[in-house]
Amino acid sequence: MQNTTDLKRLLVLDDEPDVATTLCLMAEGAFFETQHTSDAEVFLEKIDTWSPTHVVVDLQMPDRDGVEVLQTLAKMGCGAAVIIASGLGGRILDSAARAAKENGLQFIGTLSKPFSRAAFRALLTTDVPTSLPRKVTSSAANLSSVTEEQLADALHNQVFVAHFQPKISCTNGALAGFECLARWPLKDGSMIPPDLFISLAEQTGLIHELSRQVYHFAMANLPQQVHSQGVKIALNLSPINLKDEGFPRWLLEKCEENDVAPSQVILEVTETASMDSPLALLENLTQFRIKGFQLSIDDFGVGYSSLVQLARLPFSELKIDQMFVKTVATSKESQKIVTAIVNLGKSLGLDVTAEGVEDPWALNFLHEIGCDEAQGYFIARPMATPAASAWTQPPFEV
Ligand code: C2E
Ligand code: CA
Ligand code: CA
């Protein structure tokens, strides 16, 4: 006998009674209690009164569309595992799924009608995430924003460090390099993630000092493989850093001090609307290239006028945005986009890296379509220097 607190409850919202009944029968076979309705109001009421552990929401309803229902679920703080069902095409399902995730729902998958018993059973046995993916601990967890004064203080005290995330070859799985990611440590050992302070640093002009501190730390604390195997390091460069004319020379000096060849260093630049003064940008990027550094266009596919920038600017690498890579195993659209970007990059003679590789399927797919390098939680998370230095070949074969 199962404990009542372990009992799983499935609530289905679908206007086709046959579909709803079939889903419920299948779930009962997997020891779920079930209820279904075709009325969105009744459905929302049952969320409160019956507290289902799992819900299926049909996107197409005569009285209310599924997206609206999902928005209401998110506003109610619904913690159930959410499955989205529809007879509509993959692209519509994909965007509804993205919206559900971005609204903070515990989205576990989509069901494309007509669906198979196996696909539904697989979803019902999926582990429900118990916490948000990007975990920040203790005091950093309570922080939703930082002030300019706090940032200036931290810079004054030189607290910034870098963590290192491995990049591997998609051809043979060998370590290809590390991306250096800024971290702001607090006294209790927790870390403020860069999403909470990079744009503030950019808006306030503190990014110039911040980049110097992070790069200085990274260069002085590189994982040993950078020296012993000559692997690359990638540094994130804000477009605002490009306005600092002395920066390429400063970085060259840092390389010399730390015995790193500029050709081992890749500067990852994200395109933004601030790239609106093409000549200055072109000159500064070219200065880095002349000094021997490599340049990567970061988050490719979601930025501004990507194709124009790619053709005109002296990039040597293209980094596919994680939004497409994370969903490549489940979305045909993402597979097509990733394949197209890899082909585009290759035809322009660029190295192509995919980031956001969260499962073995994605890594294998990237290998098959000829992507050069891969980075992501499936391979390794960002780590402090000792862990990065001890990191060895992944325990899987590509
Ligand atoms: P980014 O350059 O796109 O860096 C990748 C981010 O994705 C990192 O987050 C990394 O931890 C995370 N990530 C890597 N693999 C996966 C994966 O498989 N799944 C998921 N969900 N996430 C993954 P992080 O360290 O929080 O950095 C966030 C952003 O902050 C960076 O995005 C970059 O834009 C910015 N940033 C970080 N360090 C610096 C820096 O020194 N200077 C500048 N200007 N920006 C920085
Ligand atoms: Ca990056
Ligand atoms: Ca990126």
CSV table of C-alpha atoms and ligand atoms in Angstrom, one decimal:
chain,number,residue,atom,x,y,z
A,1,MET,CA,0.0,0.0,0.0
A,2,GLN,CA,1.2,3.5,-0.8
A,3,ASN,CA,1.3,6.1,1.8
A,4,THR,CA,-1.4,8.7,1.1
A,5,THR,CA,1.1,11.6,1.2
A,6,ASP,CA,2.9,9.7,-1.7
A,7,LEU,CA,-0.2,9.6,-3.8
A,8,LYS,CA,0.0,11.3,-7.1
A,9,ARG,CA,-3.0,13.2,-8.5
A,10,LEU,CA,-3.4,14.1,-12.1
A,11,LEU,CA,-5.8,16.8,-13.3
A,12,VAL,CA,-6.5,17.1,-17.0
A,13,LEU,CA,-8.0,20.1,-18.8
A,14,ASP,CA,-9.1,19.1,-22.3
A,15,ASP,CA,-12.2,19.8,-24.2
A,16,GLU,CA,-12.1,16.4,-26.0
A,17,PRO,CA,-13.7,13.9,-23.5
A,18,ASP,CA,-12.1,10.9,-25.3
A,19,VAL,CA,-8.6,12.3,-24.9
A,20,ALA,CA,-9.2,13.3,-21.3
A,21,THR,CA,-10.5,9.9,-20.4
A,22,THR,CA,-7.7,8.1,-22.1
A,23,LEU,CA,-5.1,10.2,-20.3
A,24,CYS,CA,-6.7,9.5,-17.0
A,25,LEU,CA,-6.9,5.7,-17.6
A,26,MET,CA,-3.2,5.6,-18.5
A,27,ALA,CA,-2.3,7.6,-15.4
A,28,GLU,CA,-4.4,5.3,-13.2
A,29,GLY,CA,-2.4,2.4,-14.6
A,30,ALA,CA,0.6,4.3,-13.1
A,31,PHE,CA,-1.1,4.5,-9.7
A,32,PHE,CA,-2.4,8.1,-10.1
A,33,GLU,CA,-5.7,9.4,-8.8
A,34,THR,CA,-7.2,11.4,-11.6
A,35,GLN,CA,-9.8,14.0,-12.5
A,36,HIS,CA,-10.6,15.7,-15.7
A,37,THR,CA,-12.7,18.7,-16.9
A,38,SER,CA,-13.2,20.7,-20.0
A,39,ASP,CA,-14.0,23.9,-18.1
A,40,ALA,CA,-11.0,26.2,-17.3
A,41,GLU,CA,-12.8,27.7,-14.3
A,42,VAL,CA,-13.5,24.3,-12.8
A,43,PHE,CA,-9.9,23.3,-13.5
A,44,LEU,CA,-8.5,26.4,-11.7
A,45,GLU,CA,-10.8,25.8,-8.7
A,46,LYS,CA,-9.6,22.2,-8.4
A,47,ILE,CA,-6.0,23.4,-8.4
A,48,ASP,CA,-6.9,25.0,-5.1
A,49,THR,CA,-9.2,22.4,-3.6
A,50,TRP,CA,-7.7,19.1,-4.8
A,51,SER,CA,-3.9,20.1,-5.1
A,52,PRO,CA,-3.0,17.9,-8.0
A,53,THR,CA,0.7,16.8,-8.3
A,54,HIS,CA,0.5,16.8,-12.1
A,55,VAL,CA,-1.6,18.7,-14.6
A,56,VAL,CA,-2.2,18.3,-18.3
A,57,VAL,CA,-3.3,21.5,-20.1
A,58,ASP,CA,-4.6,21.4,-23.6
A,59,LEU,CA,-3.6,24.5,-25.5
A,60,GLN,CA,-6.7,24.8,-27.6
A,61,MET,CA,-9.9,25.2,-25.7
A,62,PRO,CA,-13.1,26.7,-27.1
A,63,ASP,CA,-13.7,29.2,-24.2
A,64,ARG,CA,-10.1,30.1,-23.1
A,65,ASP,CA,-6.7,29.4,-24.6
A,66,GLY,CA,-4.2,27.2,-22.7
A,67,VAL,CA,-1.6,30.0,-22.5
A,68,GLU,CA,-4.0,32.1,-20.4
A,69,VAL,CA,-4.6,29.1,-18.2
A,70,LEU,CA,-0.8,28.6,-17.8
A,71,GLN,CA,-0.4,32.3,-16.9
A,72,THR,CA,-3.1,32.0,-14.2
A,73,LEU,CA,-1.4,28.8,-12.9
A,74,ALA,CA,1.8,30.7,-12.6
A,75,LYS,CA,0.2,33.6,-10.8
A,76,MET,CA,-1.4,31.2,-8.3
A,77,GLY,CA,2.1,29.8,-7.6
A,78,CYS,CA,1.0,26.3,-8.7
A,79,GLY,CA,3.7,23.8,-7.8
A,80,ALA,CA,2.3,20.9,-9.8
A,81,ALA,CA,4.3,19.3,-12.7
A,82,VAL,CA,2.9,20.8,-15.9
A,83,ILE,CA,2.4,18.9,-19.2
A,84,ILE,CA,1.2,20.8,-22.2
A,85,ALA,CA,-0.8,19.0,-24.8
A,86,SER,CA,-1.9,20.1,-28.3
A,87,GLY,CA,-2.7,19.0,-31.8
A,88,LEU,CA,-1.0,22.1,-33.0
A,89,GLY,CA,2.5,22.0,-34.5
A,90,GLY,CA,5.8,21.7,-32.7
A,91,ARG,CA,6.6,25.4,-32.9
A,92,ILE,CA,3.5,26.4,-31.0
A,93,LEU,CA,4.0,23.7,-28.4
A,94,ASP,CA,7.7,24.8,-28.0
A,95,SER,CA,6.8,28.5,-27.5
A,96,ALA,CA,4.0,27.6,-25.0
A,97,ALA,CA,6.6,25.4,-23.2
A,98,ARG,CA,9.1,28.2,-23.1
A,99,ALA,CA,6.5,30.6,-21.7
A,100,ALA,CA,5.5,28.1,-19.0
A,101,LYS,CA,9.1,27.8,-17.9
A,102,GLU,CA,9.8,31.5,-18.0
A,103,ASN,CA,6.7,32.0,-15.8
A,104,GLY,CA,8.3,29.8,-13.2
A,105,LEU,CA,6.0,26.7,-13.6
A,106,GLN,CA,7.4,23.2,-13.0
A,107,PHE,CA,7.1,22.3,-16.7
A,108,ILE,CA,8.0,18.7,-17.4
A,109,GLY,CA,7.2,18.2,-21.1
A,110,THR,CA,4.8,18.4,-24.1
A,111,LEU,CA,2.4,15.9,-25.6
A,112,SER,CA,1.9,16.2,-29.3
A,113,LYS,CA,-1.5,14.8,-30.3
A,114,PRO,CA,-2.0,12.1,-31.3
A,115,PHE,CA,0.3,11.0,-28.5
A,116,SER,CA,1.7,7.6,-27.6
A,117,ARG,CA,1.1,5.7,-24.4
A,118,ALA,CA,4.9,5.5,-23.9
A,119,ALA,CA,5.4,9.2,-24.3
A,120,PHE,CA,2.8,10.0,-21.7
A,121,ARG,CA,4.0,7.3,-19.3
A,122,ALA,CA,7.6,8.7,-19.6
A,123,LEU,CA,6.3,12.1,-18.6
A,124,LEU,CA,4.5,10.8,-15.6
A,125,THR,CA,7.6,9.2,-14.3
A,126,THR,CA,9.8,12.3,-14.9
A,127,ASP,CA,11.4,13.6,-11.8
A,128,VAL,CA,9.9,16.9,-10.9
A,129,PRO,CA,12.5,19.6,-10.2
A,130,THR,CA,12.3,20.5,-6.5
A,131,SER,CA,14.2,23.8,-6.8
A,132,LEU,CA,15.0,26.4,-9.4
A,133,PRO,CA,17.9,25.4,-11.6
A,134,ARG,CA,20.3,28.2,-10.8
A,135,LYS,CA,20.8,27.6,-7.1
A,136,VAL,CA,22.4,30.4,-5.0
A,137,THR,CA,23.0,29.6,-1.4
A,138,SER,CA,22.2,31.4,1.9
A,139,SER,CA,22.5,35.2,1.9
A,140,ALA,CA,23.0,35.4,-1.8
A,141,ALA,CA,19.7,33.6,-2.3
A,142,ASN,CA,17.8,36.4,-0.6
A,143,LEU,CA,19.4,39.0,-2.9
A,144,SER,CA,17.3,40.1,-5.9
A,145,SER,CA,19.4,43.1,-6.8
A,146,VAL,CA,22.6,44.9,-5.7
A,147,THR,CA,23.2,48.7,-5.5
A,148,GLU,CA,25.8,50.7,-7.2
A,149,GLU,CA,27.3,51.5,-3.7
A,150,GLN,CA,27.6,47.8,-2.8
A,151,LEU,CA,29.2,47.1,-6.2
A,152,ALA,CA,31.7,50.0,-5.8
A,153,ASP,CA,32.6,48.8,-2.3
A,154,ALA,CA,33.2,45.2,-3.5
A,155,LEU,CA,35.4,46.6,-6.3
A,156,HIS,CA,37.3,48.7,-3.8
A,157,ASN,CA,37.9,45.6,-1.6
A,158,GLN,CA,38.9,43.6,-4.7
A,159,VAL,CA,36.7,40.6,-3.8
A,160,PHE,CA,35.8,39.4,-7.4
A,161,VAL,CA,36.9,36.0,-8.5
A,162,ALA,CA,36.4,33.7,-11.5
A,163,HIS,CA,35.1,30.2,-11.8
A,164,PHE,CA,36.0,28.0,-14.8
A,165,GLN,CA,33.7,25.9,-16.9
A,166,PRO,CA,35.3,23.2,-19.2
A,167,LYS,CA,34.7,23.2,-23.0
A,168,ILE,CA,35.3,19.9,-24.8
A,169,SER,CA,35.8,18.8,-28.4
A,170,CYS,CA,32.7,17.3,-30.0
A,171,THR,CA,35.0,15.2,-32.1
A,172,ASN,CA,36.8,13.2,-29.4
A,173,GLY,CA,35.6,14.5,-26.0
A,174,ALA,CA,39.0,16.0,-25.1
A,175,LEU,CA,39.3,19.1,-23.0
A,176,ALA,CA,39.5,22.2,-25.3
A,177,GLY,CA,39.5,25.0,-22.8
A,178,PHE,CA,37.7,26.8,-20.0
A,179,GLU,CA,35.3,29.7,-19.9
A,180,CYS,CA,36.0,32.1,-17.0
A,181,LEU,CA,32.9,33.4,-15.3
A,182,ALA,CA,32.8,36.2,-12.8
A,183,ARG,CA,31.8,35.5,-9.2
A,184,TRP,CA,31.2,37.8,-6.3
A,185,PRO,CA,31.9,35.9,-3.0
A,186,LEU,CA,30.1,36.9,0.2
A,187,LYS,CA,31.5,36.5,3.7
A,188,ASP,CA,29.4,33.4,4.3
A,189,GLY,CA,30.9,31.6,1.3
A,190,SER,CA,27.9,32.0,-1.0
A,191,MET,CA,28.3,33.6,-4.4
A,192,ILE,CA,26.4,36.4,-6.1
A,193,PRO,CA,25.9,35.3,-9.8
A,194,PRO,CA,26.9,37.6,-12.6
A,195,ASP,CA,23.4,38.1,-13.8
A,196,LEU,CA,22.8,40.2,-10.7
A,197,PHE,CA,25.7,42.7,-11.2
A,198,ILE,CA,27.0,42.7,-14.8
A,199,SER,CA,24.4,45.0,-16.3
A,200,LEU,CA,24.6,47.3,-13.3
A,201,ALA,CA,28.4,47.5,-13.8
A,202,GLU,CA,27.7,48.3,-17.5
A,203,GLN,CA,25.2,51.0,-16.7
A,204,THR,CA,27.4,52.7,-14.1
A,205,GLY,CA,30.7,52.4,-16.0
A,206,LEU,CA,32.1,50.2,-13.2
A,207,ILE,CA,32.5,47.4,-15.8
A,208,HIS,CA,36.0,48.7,-16.7
A,209,GLU,CA,37.3,48.1,-13.2
A,210,LEU,CA,35.3,44.9,-12.8
A,211,SER,CA,36.6,43.3,-16.0
A,212,ARG,CA,40.2,44.1,-15.0
A,213,GLN,CA,39.7,42.5,-11.5
A,214,VAL,CA,38.0,39.4,-12.9
A,215,TYR,CA,40.6,39.0,-15.7
A,216,HIS,CA,43.4,39.6,-13.3
A,217,PHE,CA,42.1,36.9,-10.9
A,218,ALA,CA,41.5,34.5,-13.8
A,219,MET,CA,44.9,34.9,-15.3
A,220,ALA,CA,46.6,34.5,-11.9
A,221,ASN,CA,44.5,31.4,-11.0
A,222,LEU,CA,44.2,29.5,-14.3
A,223,PRO,CA,43.5,25.8,-14.1
A,224,GLN,CA,46.8,23.9,-14.6
A,225,GLN,CA,45.7,22.4,-18.0
A,226,VAL,CA,46.1,25.9,-19.6
A,227,HIS,CA,49.8,25.7,-19.0
A,228,SER,CA,50.4,21.9,-19.1
A,229,GLN,CA,48.2,21.2,-22.2
A,230,GLY,CA,48.0,24.6,-23.8
A,231,VAL,CA,44.2,24.6,-23.7
A,232,LYS,CA,42.3,27.9,-24.4
A,233,ILE,CA,40.6,30.3,-22.0
A,234,ALA,CA,37.5,32.3,-22.8
A,235,LEU,CA,36.9,35.6,-21.1
A,236,ASN,CA,33.6,37.5,-21.3
A,237,LEU,CA,34.0,41.0,-22.8
A,238,SER,CA,31.3,43.6,-22.4
A,239,PRO,CA,30.8,45.8,-25.6
A,240,ILE,CA,31.5,48.7,-23.2
A,241,ASN,CA,35.0,47.4,-22.6
A,242,LEU,CA,35.6,48.1,-26.3
A,243,LYS,CA,35.4,51.8,-25.6
A,244,ASP,CA,38.5,51.5,-23.3
A,245,GLU,CA,41.3,52.0,-25.7
A,246,GLY,CA,44.0,50.9,-23.3
A,247,PHE,CA,42.3,47.5,-22.6
A,248,PRO,CA,43.9,45.4,-25.4
A,249,ARG,CA,47.4,46.5,-24.3
A,250,TRP,CA,46.6,45.9,-20.6
A,251,LEU,CA,45.4,42.4,-21.4
A,252,LEU,CA,48.5,41.6,-23.5
A,253,GLU,CA,50.6,42.6,-20.5
A,254,LYS,CA,48.5,40.3,-18.2
A,255,CYS,CA,49.2,37.4,-20.7
A,256,GLU,CA,52.9,38.1,-20.7
A,257,GLU,CA,53.0,38.2,-16.9
A,258,ASN,CA,51.2,34.9,-16.6
A,259,ASP,CA,52.9,33.1,-19.5
A,260,VAL,CA,49.8,32.7,-21.6
A,261,ALA,CA,49.9,33.1,-25.4
A,262,PRO,CA,47.3,35.6,-26.7
A,263,SER,CA,46.3,32.9,-29.2
A,264,GLN,CA,45.1,30.8,-26.2
A,265,VAL,CA,42.7,33.6,-25.2
A,266,ILE,CA,39.2,34.0,-26.7
A,267,LEU,CA,37.2,37.1,-25.9
A,268,GLU,CA,33.5,36.4,-25.9
A,269,VAL,CA,31.4,39.4,-26.9
A,270,THR,CA,27.6,39.5,-26.8
A,271,GLU,CA,26.0,41.6,-29.4
A,272,THR,CA,23.9,44.3,-28.0
A,273,ALA,CA,22.1,47.4,-29.1
A,274,SER,CA,25.0,49.4,-27.9
A,275,MET,CA,27.0,48.1,-30.8
A,276,ASP,CA,25.7,51.1,-32.7
A,277,SER,CA,29.0,52.8,-33.5
A,278,PRO,CA,30.3,50.2,-36.0
A,279,LEU,CA,33.6,52.0,-36.9
A,280,ALA,CA,34.8,52.3,-33.3
A,281,LEU,CA,33.8,48.8,-32.6
A,282,LEU,CA,35.5,47.5,-35.7
A,283,GLU,CA,38.7,49.3,-34.8
A,284,ASN,CA,38.7,48.0,-31.2
A,285,LEU,CA,37.9,44.4,-32.2
A,286,THR,CA,40.6,44.5,-34.8
A,287,GLN,CA,43.1,45.8,-32.2
A,288,PHE,CA,42.5,42.6,-30.2
A,289,ARG,CA,42.9,40.4,-33.3
A,290,ILE,CA,46.1,42.2,-34.3
A,291,LYS,CA,47.5,41.4,-30.8
A,292,GLY,CA,46.7,37.7,-31.5
A,293,PHE,CA,43.6,37.3,-29.4
A,294,GLN,CA,40.6,35.3,-30.7
A,295,LEU,CA,37.1,36.7,-30.8
A,296,SER,CA,33.9,34.9,-30.3
A,297,ILE,CA,30.4,36.1,-30.9
A,298,ASP,CA,28.5,35.0,-27.8
A,299,ASP,CA,24.8,34.0,-27.4
A,300,PHE,CA,24.5,33.8,-31.2
A,301,GLY,CA,20.9,33.5,-32.5
A,302,VAL,CA,19.1,35.7,-30.0
A,303,GLY,CA,21.0,39.0,-30.4
A,304,TYR,CA,20.8,41.9,-32.8
A,305,SER,CA,21.5,41.8,-36.5
A,306,SER,CA,23.6,38.7,-36.1
A,307,LEU,CA,24.3,38.0,-39.7
A,308,VAL,CA,25.5,41.5,-40.5
A,309,GLN,CA,27.9,41.5,-37.5
A,310,LEU,CA,29.2,38.1,-38.4
A,311,ALA,CA,30.1,39.0,-41.9
A,312,ARG,CA,31.6,42.4,-41.1
A,313,LEU,CA,33.5,41.9,-37.8
A,314,PRO,CA,36.7,39.9,-37.3
A,315,PHE,CA,35.2,37.0,-35.2
A,316,SER,CA,37.0,33.6,-35.1
A,317,GLU,CA,34.4,31.7,-33.1
A,318,LEU,CA,30.6,31.6,-32.9
A,319,LYS,CA,28.9,30.4,-29.7
A,320,ILE,CA,25.3,29.1,-30.2
A,321,ASP,CA,22.9,30.5,-27.5
A,322,GLN,CA,22.0,28.0,-24.9
A,323,MET,CA,18.3,28.5,-25.5
A,324,PHE,CA,18.5,26.4,-28.6
A,325,VAL,CA,21.0,23.8,-27.2
A,326,LYS,CA,19.1,23.1,-24.0
A,327,THR,CA,16.0,22.1,-26.0
A,328,VAL,CA,17.7,20.3,-28.8
A,329,ALA,CA,16.7,16.8,-27.5
A,330,THR,CA,13.0,17.7,-27.3
A,331,SER,CA,12.4,20.2,-30.1
A,332,LYS,CA,12.6,19.6,-33.8
A,333,GLU,CA,12.7,23.4,-34.3
A,334,SER,CA,15.8,23.7,-32.1
A,335,GLN,CA,17.5,20.8,-34.0
A,336,LYS,CA,17.0,22.7,-37.2
A,337,ILE,CA,18.2,26.0,-35.8
A,338,VAL,CA,21.3,24.5,-34.3
A,339,THR,CA,22.1,22.6,-37.5
A,340,ALA,CA,21.7,25.8,-39.6
A,341,ILE,CA,23.9,27.8,-37.2
A,342,VAL,CA,26.6,25.1,-37.3
A,343,ASN,CA,26.5,25.1,-41.1
A,344,LEU,CA,26.6,28.9,-41.3
A,345,GLY,CA,29.5,29.1,-38.9
A,346,LYS,CA,31.5,26.4,-40.8
A,347,SER,CA,30.8,28.0,-44.1
A,348,LEU,CA,32.3,31.3,-42.8
A,349,GLY,CA,35.3,29.5,-41.5
A,350,LEU,CA,34.5,29.9,-37.8
A,351,ASP,CA,34.9,27.5,-34.9
A,352,VAL,CA,31.4,26.7,-33.5
A,353,THR,CA,30.8,26.1,-29.8
A,354,ALA,CA,27.4,25.0,-28.4
A,355,GLU,CA,26.7,25.9,-24.8
A,356,GLY,CA,23.9,24.7,-22.5
A,357,VAL,CA,24.6,21.0,-23.2
A,358,GLU,CA,22.5,19.4,-20.5
A,359,ASP,CA,22.1,15.8,-21.7
A,360,PRO,CA,23.9,13.1,-23.6
A,361,TRP,CA,21.5,13.3,-26.5
A,362,ALA,CA,22.5,16.9,-27.2
A,363,LEU,CA,26.2,16.1,-27.1
A,364,ASN,CA,25.7,13.2,-29.5
A,365,PHE,CA,23.6,15.4,-31.8
A,366,LEU,CA,26.3,18.1,-31.8
A,367,HIS,CA,28.9,15.5,-32.7
A,368,GLU,CA,26.8,14.2,-35.6
A,369,ILE,CA,26.2,17.6,-37.1
A,370,GLY,CA,29.9,18.6,-37.0
A,371,CYS,CA,29.8,21.2,-34.2
A,372,ASP,CA,33.4,21.8,-33.0
A,373,GLU,CA,33.1,22.3,-29.2
A,374,ALA,CA,30.5,21.8,-26.4
A,375,GLN,CA,30.0,23.3,-22.9
A,376,GLY,CA,27.3,22.7,-20.4
A,377,TYR,CA,26.1,21.2,-17.1
A,378,PHE,CA,26.1,17.7,-18.6
A,379,ILE,CA,29.9,18.0,-19.1
A,380,ALA,CA,30.7,20.1,-16.0
A,381,ARG,CA,29.5,23.1,-14.1
A,382,PRO,CA,31.7,26.2,-13.5
A,383,MET,CA,34.3,25.4,-10.8
A,384,ALA,CA,36.9,27.1,-8.6
A,385,THR,CA,40.5,26.6,-9.7
A,386,PRO,CA,41.4,23.5,-7.6
A,387,ALA,CA,38.4,21.5,-8.9
A,388,ALA,CA,38.9,22.8,-12.5
A,389,SER,CA,42.6,21.8,-12.3
A,390,ALA,CA,41.6,18.3,-11.1
A,391,TRP,CA,38.9,17.9,-13.8
A,392,THR,CA,39.8,15.1,-16.2
A,393,GLN,CA,38.3,13.5,-19.3
A,394,PRO,CA,34.6,13.1,-19.0
A,395,PRO,CA,33.3,9.6,-18.1
A,396,PHE,CA,31.6,9.2,-21.4
A,397,GLU,CA,32.6,8.8,-25.0
A,398,VAL,CA,31.5,11.1,-27.8
B,1,C2E,P1,27.3,33.5,-20.7
B,1,C2E,O1,28.6,34.1,-21.2
B,1,C2E,O2,26.3,33.0,-21.8
B,1,C2E,O3,27.8,32.3,-19.8
B,1,C2E,C1,27.2,31.0,-19.7
B,1,C2E,C2,26.3,31.0,-18.5
B,1,C2E,O4,25.5,29.8,-18.6
B,1,C2E,C3,27.0,30.8,-17.2
B,1,C2E,O5,26.2,31.4,-16.2
B,1,C2E,C4,27.1,29.3,-17.0
B,1,C2E,O6,27.2,28.9,-15.6
B,1,C2E,C5,25.7,28.9,-17.5
B,1,C2E,N1,25.7,27.6,-18.1
B,1,C2E,C6,26.7,26.9,-18.6
B,1,C2E,N2,26.3,25.7,-19.0
B,1,C2E,C7,25.0,25.6,-18.7
B,1,C2E,C8,24.0,24.6,-18.9
B,1,C2E,O7,24.2,23.5,-19.4
B,1,C2E,N3,22.7,24.9,-18.5
B,1,C2E,C9,22.4,26.1,-17.9
B,1,C2E,N4,21.1,26.3,-17.5
B,1,C2E,N5,23.3,27.1,-17.8
B,1,C2E,C10,24.6,26.8,-18.1
B,1,C2E,P2,26.8,32.5,-15.2
B,1,C2E,O8,28.2,32.1,-14.7
B,1,C2E,O9,25.8,32.8,-14.2
B,1,C2E,O10,27.0,33.8,-16.2
B,1,C2E,C11,25.9,34.5,-16.7
B,1,C2E,C12,26.3,35.5,-17.6
B,1,C2E,O11,27.0,36.6,-17.0
B,1,C2E,C13,27.3,35.1,-18.7
B,1,C2E,O12,26.6,34.4,-19.7
B,1,C2E,C14,27.9,36.4,-19.2
B,1,C2E,O13,27.0,37.0,-20.1
B,1,C2E,C15,27.9,37.2,-17.9
B,1,C2E,N6,29.3,37.2,-17.4
B,1,C2E,C16,29.9,36.3,-16.6
B,1,C2E,N7,31.2,36.6,-16.3
B,1,C2E,C17,31.4,37.8,-16.9
B,1,C2E,C18,32.5,38.7,-17.0
B,1,C2E,O14,33.6,38.5,-16.5
B,1,C2E,N8,32.4,39.8,-17.8
B,1,C2E,C19,31.2,40.1,-18.4
B,1,C2E,N9,31.1,41.2,-19.2
B,1,C2E,N10,30.1,39.3,-18.4
B,1,C2E,C20,30.2,38.1,-17.6
B,2,CA,CA,30.2,33.7,-22.5
B,3,CA,CA,26.5,32.5,-23.9
